mmCIF file of C-alpha atoms in Angstrom:
data_model
loop_
_atom_site.group_PDB
_atom_site.id
_atom_site.type_symbol
_atom_site.label_atom_id
_atom_site.label_comp_id
_atom_site.label_asym_id
_atom_site.label_seq_id
_atom_site.Cartn_x
_atom_site.Cartn_y
_atom_site.Cartn_z
ATOM 1 C CA MET A 1 0.078 0.053 -0.083
ATOM 2 C CA ASP A 2 1.409 3.421 -1.014
ATOM 3 C CA THR A 3 1.419 5.992 1.790
ATOM 4 C CA ALA A 4 2.275 8.996 -0.366
ATOM 5 C CA LEU A 5 -0.013 11.843 0.352
ATOM 6 C CA SER A 6 0.883 14.523 -2.174
ATOM 7 C CA PHE A 7 1.571 14.313 -6.065
ATOM 8 C CA CYS A 8 3.420 16.983 -8.087
ATOM 9 C CA GLN A 9 1.165 18.015 -10.930
ATOM 10 C CA GLU A 10 4.047 18.633 -13.286
ATOM 11 C CA CYS A 11 5.959 15.471 -12.935
ATOM 12 C CA ASP A 12 3.664 12.874 -10.979
ATOM 13 C CA LYS A 13 6.457 12.798 -8.260
ATOM 14 C CA LYS A 14 5.097 11.374 -4.854
ATOM 15 C CA PHE A 15 5.677 12.782 -1.616
ATOM 16 C CA SER A 16 4.865 12.017 1.972
ATOM 17 C CA SER A 17 4.166 15.518 3.081
ATOM 18 C CA ASN A 18 2.758 18.777 1.744
ATOM 19 C CA SER A 19 5.962 20.606 2.897
ATOM 20 C CA ALA A 20 8.036 18.165 0.991
ATOM 21 C CA LEU A 21 6.060 18.669 -2.222
ATOM 22 C CA MET A 22 6.323 22.489 -1.781
ATOM 23 C CA ARG A 23 10.062 22.180 -1.310
ATOM 24 C CA HIS A 24 10.128 20.111 -4.453
ATOM 25 C CA ILE A 25 8.292 22.613 -6.608
ATOM 26 C CA ARG A 26 10.315 25.465 -5.484
ATOM 27 C CA ASP A 27 13.534 23.653 -6.023
ATOM 28 C CA VAL A 28 12.824 21.856 -9.284
ATOM 29 C CA HIS A 29 10.149 23.354 -11.113
ATOM 30 C CA GLU A 30 10.288 27.086 -10.154
ATOM 31 C CA GLY A 31 14.087 26.926 -10.590
ATOM 32 C CA LEU A 32 15.065 29.027 -7.582
ATOM 33 C CA LYS A 33 18.844 28.340 -7.206
ATOM 34 C CA ARG A 34 20.465 30.737 -4.701
ATOM 35 C CA TYR A 35 23.302 28.565 -3.208
ATOM 36 C CA GLU A 36 26.357 28.446 -5.480
ATOM 37 C CA CYS A 37 29.140 25.701 -5.316
ATOM 38 C CA GLU A 38 32.248 27.801 -4.453
ATOM 39 C CA ILE A 39 34.332 25.359 -6.426
ATOM 40 C CA CYS A 40 32.738 25.263 -9.819
ATOM 41 C CA GLY A 41 30.112 28.080 -9.614
ATOM 42 C CA ARG A 42 27.185 25.752 -10.288
ATOM 43 C CA PRO A 43 23.971 27.056 -8.571
ATOM 44 C CA PHE A 44 21.560 24.868 -6.501
ATOM 45 C CA ALA A 45 18.208 25.327 -4.965
ATOM 46 C CA SER A 46 19.106 24.248 -1.411
ATOM 47 C CA ARG A 47 22.145 24.271 0.794
ATOM 48 C CA LEU A 48 21.952 20.576 1.258
ATOM 49 C CA CYS A 49 21.962 19.971 -2.529
ATOM 50 C CA ARG A 50 24.968 22.242 -2.783
ATOM 51 C CA ASP A 51 26.794 20.484 0.057
ATOM 52 C CA GLU A 52 25.926 17.190 -1.441
ATOM 53 C CA HIS A 53 27.288 18.370 -4.825
ATOM 54 C CA ARG A 54 30.736 19.451 -3.284
ATOM 55 C CA LEU A 55 31.337 15.728 -2.567
ATOM 56 C CA THR A 56 31.591 15.382 -6.184
ATOM 57 C CA HIS A 57 34.681 17.530 -5.955
ATOM 58 C CA THR A 58 36.238 15.766 -3.043
ATOM 59 C CA GLY A 59 35.537 12.259 -4.131
ATOM 60 C CA GLU A 60 33.948 11.588 -0.667
ATOM 61 C CA ARG A 61 31.144 9.213 -0.805
ATOM 62 C CA PRO A 62 29.561 9.102 2.976
ATOM 63 C CA ASN A 63 26.332 7.172 1.997
ATOM 64 C CA ILE A 64 26.955 3.504 2.055
ATOM 65 C CA CYS A 65 24.421 0.521 1.134
ATOM 66 C CA GLU A 66 24.330 -1.648 4.098
ATOM 67 C CA ILE A 67 23.481 -4.540 1.966
ATOM 68 C CA CYS A 68 26.340 -4.518 -0.678
ATOM 69 C CA GLY A 69 28.654 -1.865 0.516
ATOM 70 C CA LYS A 70 28.410 0.607 -2.691
ATOM 71 C CA THR A 71 28.975 4.013 -1.861
ATOM 72 C CA PHE A 72 27.330 7.075 -3.076
ATOM 73 C CA THR A 73 27.801 11.052 -2.808
ATOM 74 C CA GLN A 74 24.076 11.624 -2.426
ATOM 75 C CA LYS A 75 21.582 10.035 -0.121
ATOM 76 C CA ALA A 76 18.936 10.179 -2.876
ATOM 77 C CA SER A 77 21.169 8.112 -5.021
ATOM 78 C CA LEU A 78 21.548 5.641 -2.114
ATOM 79 C CA HIS A 79 17.777 5.305 -1.786
ATOM 80 C CA VAL A 80 17.158 4.706 -5.518
ATOM 81 C CA HIS A 81 19.976 2.071 -5.407
ATOM 82 C CA LYS A 82 18.248 0.271 -2.409
ATOM 83 C CA ARG A 83 15.366 -0.563 -4.675
ATOM 84 C CA PHE A 84 17.678 -2.992 -6.599
ATOM 85 C CA HIS A 85 17.795 -5.050 -3.446
ATOM 86 C CA SER A 86 13.949 -5.106 -3.118
ATOM 87 C CA ASP A 87 11.452 -7.196 -4.962
ATOM 88 C CA LYS A 88 8.933 -4.357 -4.774
ATOM 89 C CA LEU A 89 7.667 -3.005 -7.994
ATOM 90 C CA THR A 90 6.381 0.518 -7.736
ATOM 91 C CA HIS A 91 6.224 1.680 -11.415
ATOM 92 C CA TRP A 92 3.776 0.065 -13.888
ATOM 93 C CA CYS A 93 3.571 0.130 -17.683
ATOM 94 C CA ASN A 94 0.110 1.277 -18.705
ATOM 95 C CA GLU A 95 0.339 -0.533 -22.094
ATOM 96 C CA CYS A 96 1.212 -4.012 -20.826
ATOM 97 C CA GLY A 97 1.055 -4.104 -16.966
ATOM 98 C CA ARG A 98 4.783 -4.857 -16.650
ATOM 99 C CA GLY A 99 6.350 -3.551 -13.225
ATOM 100 C CA PHE A 100 9.595 -1.855 -12.616
ATOM 101 C CA LYS A 101 11.621 -0.921 -9.606
ATOM 102 C CA ARG A 102 12.473 2.488 -10.890
ATOM 103 C CA ASN A 103 10.790 5.158 -12.904
ATOM 104 C CA GLN A 104 13.934 5.199 -15.204
ATOM 105 C CA GLU A 105 13.546 1.581 -16.127
ATOM 106 C CA LEU A 106 9.773 2.090 -16.853
ATOM 107 C CA LYS A 107 10.438 4.985 -19.121
ATOM 108 C CA LYS A 108 13.189 3.037 -21.079
ATOM 109 C CA HIS A 109 10.597 0.235 -21.415
ATOM 110 C CA GLN A 110 7.792 2.384 -22.745
ATOM 111 C CA LEU A 111 10.024 3.141 -25.921
ATOM 112 C CA ILE A 112 9.265 -0.340 -26.882
ATOM 113 C CA HIS A 113 5.562 0.559 -27.162
ATOM 114 C CA SER A 114 6.007 3.882 -28.592
ATOM 115 C CA GLY A 115 8.515 2.643 -31.183
ATOM 116 C CA GLU A 116 10.659 5.832 -30.386
ATOM 117 C CA LYS A 117 14.465 5.414 -31.018
ATOM 118 C CA PRO A 118 15.919 8.766 -29.721
ATOM 119 C CA PHE A 119 19.478 8.014 -30.019
ATOM 120 C CA ALA A 120 21.200 8.180 -33.632
ATOM 121 C CA CYS A 121 24.721 6.909 -34.465
ATOM 122 C CA ASP A 122 26.740 9.924 -35.552
ATOM 123 C CA LEU A 123 28.669 7.505 -37.909
ATOM 124 C CA CYS A 124 25.755 5.890 -40.060
ATOM 125 C CA GLY A 125 22.590 7.569 -38.705
ATOM 126 C CA LYS A 126 20.939 4.050 -37.389
ATOM 127 C CA CYS A 127 18.708 4.789 -34.404
ATOM 128 C CA PHE A 128 18.418 3.236 -31.054
ATOM 129 C CA ARG A 129 16.323 3.123 -27.900
ATOM 130 C CA SER A 130 18.994 3.732 -25.335
ATOM 131 C CA ARG A 131 22.566 5.024 -24.909
ATOM 132 C CA GLY A 132 23.828 1.511 -24.044
ATOM 133 C CA CYS A 133 22.426 0.080 -27.482
ATOM 134 C CA ILE A 134 24.081 2.865 -29.390
ATOM 135 C CA SER A 135 27.388 2.459 -27.580
ATOM 136 C CA ARG A 136 27.358 -1.302 -28.206
ATOM 137 C CA HIS A 137 26.503 -0.479 -31.894
ATOM 138 C CA LYS A 138 29.309 1.953 -32.511
ATOM 139 C CA LYS A 139 31.898 -0.992 -31.860
ATOM 140 C CA THR A 140 30.667 -2.210 -35.188
ATOM 141 C CA HIS A 141 32.269 0.793 -36.879
ATOM 142 C CA SER A 142 35.500 -0.013 -35.027
ATOM 143 C CA GLU A 143 38.549 -1.475 -36.755
ATOM 144 C CA GLN A 144 39.241 -3.338 -33.505
ATOM 145 C CA LYS A 145 37.911 -6.682 -33.595
ATOM 146 C CA LEU A 146 38.339 -8.080 -30.084
ATOM 147 C CA PHE A 147 36.421 -11.432 -30.227
ATOM 148 C CA SER A 148 37.744 -14.239 -32.172
ATOM 149 C CA CYS A 149 36.159 -17.522 -33.253
ATOM 150 C CA ASP A 150 38.346 -20.422 -31.680
ATOM 151 C CA LEU A 151 37.133 -22.789 -34.420
ATOM 152 C CA CYS A 152 37.942 -20.773 -37.817
ATOM 153 C CA GLY A 153 39.701 -17.597 -36.470
ATOM 154 C CA ALA A 154 37.124 -15.033 -37.592
ATOM 155 C CA ASN A 155 37.169 -11.790 -35.866
ATOM 156 C CA PHE A 156 34.174 -9.784 -34.453
ATOM 157 C CA ALA A 157 33.659 -6.353 -32.842
ATOM 158 C CA GLN A 158 31.141 -7.925 -30.397
ATOM 159 C CA ASP A 159 30.874 -10.977 -28.349
ATOM 160 C CA ARG A 160 27.243 -11.637 -29.175
ATOM 161 C CA TYR A 161 28.272 -11.464 -33.197
ATOM 162 C CA MET A 162 30.888 -14.146 -32.620
ATOM 163 C CA LYS A 163 28.449 -16.417 -30.584
ATOM 164 C CA THR A 164 25.938 -16.015 -33.367
ATOM 165 C CA HIS A 165 28.581 -16.951 -35.936
ATOM 166 C CA ARG A 166 29.444 -20.147 -34.094
ATOM 167 C CA ILE A 167 25.672 -21.096 -33.760
ATOM 168 C CA LEU A 168 25.194 -20.402 -37.570
ATOM 169 C CA LYS A 169 28.465 -21.372 -39.136
ATOM 170 C CA HIS A 170 29.695 -24.107 -37.011
ATOM 171 C CA LYS A 171 26.154 -25.359 -35.972
ATOM 172 C CA LEU A 172 27.130 -25.261 -32.294
ATOM 173 C CA LYS A 173 24.307 -25.167 -29.832
ATOM 174 C CA LYS A 174 23.605 -21.824 -27.713
ATOM 175 C CA LYS A 175 25.278 -21.876 -24.359
ATOM 176 C CA ASN A 176 23.056 -20.739 -21.352
#
């Protein structure tokens, strides 16, 4: 059961109190950024955000996940990370009903339904749904072929291409 009391009308983010919602609207949507980082000059909406940002300059990561030990500069990042250790799904696709732990994962999934491919390769123009997909694709343009078939010596830019080659060319069964 969700205990959130307030929703932001602009971005649908949930808040447990009205004061937290008002702070979010002021800081995020109204863009009031009065606190400046003395190191890089970047402005922030609150002192807390500025102080957490400063940690990016020092490399300090005081927020530690008690489950896996991963460290974070910001408490919010730790909070989001902890969802990976939970089985609780809080974001749902309106198209197919599939559940996700994070809103970011849901948004990426929804591109499947919309058919949108917002990431274009600057070398060939082919479009992809995610940065990860385009990054993997760009390896196909590389002269460097790091994966080699141990049966015939053919070289490939990606491991998955080499595995497909072995299945099709050498009739090997797919390994799990």
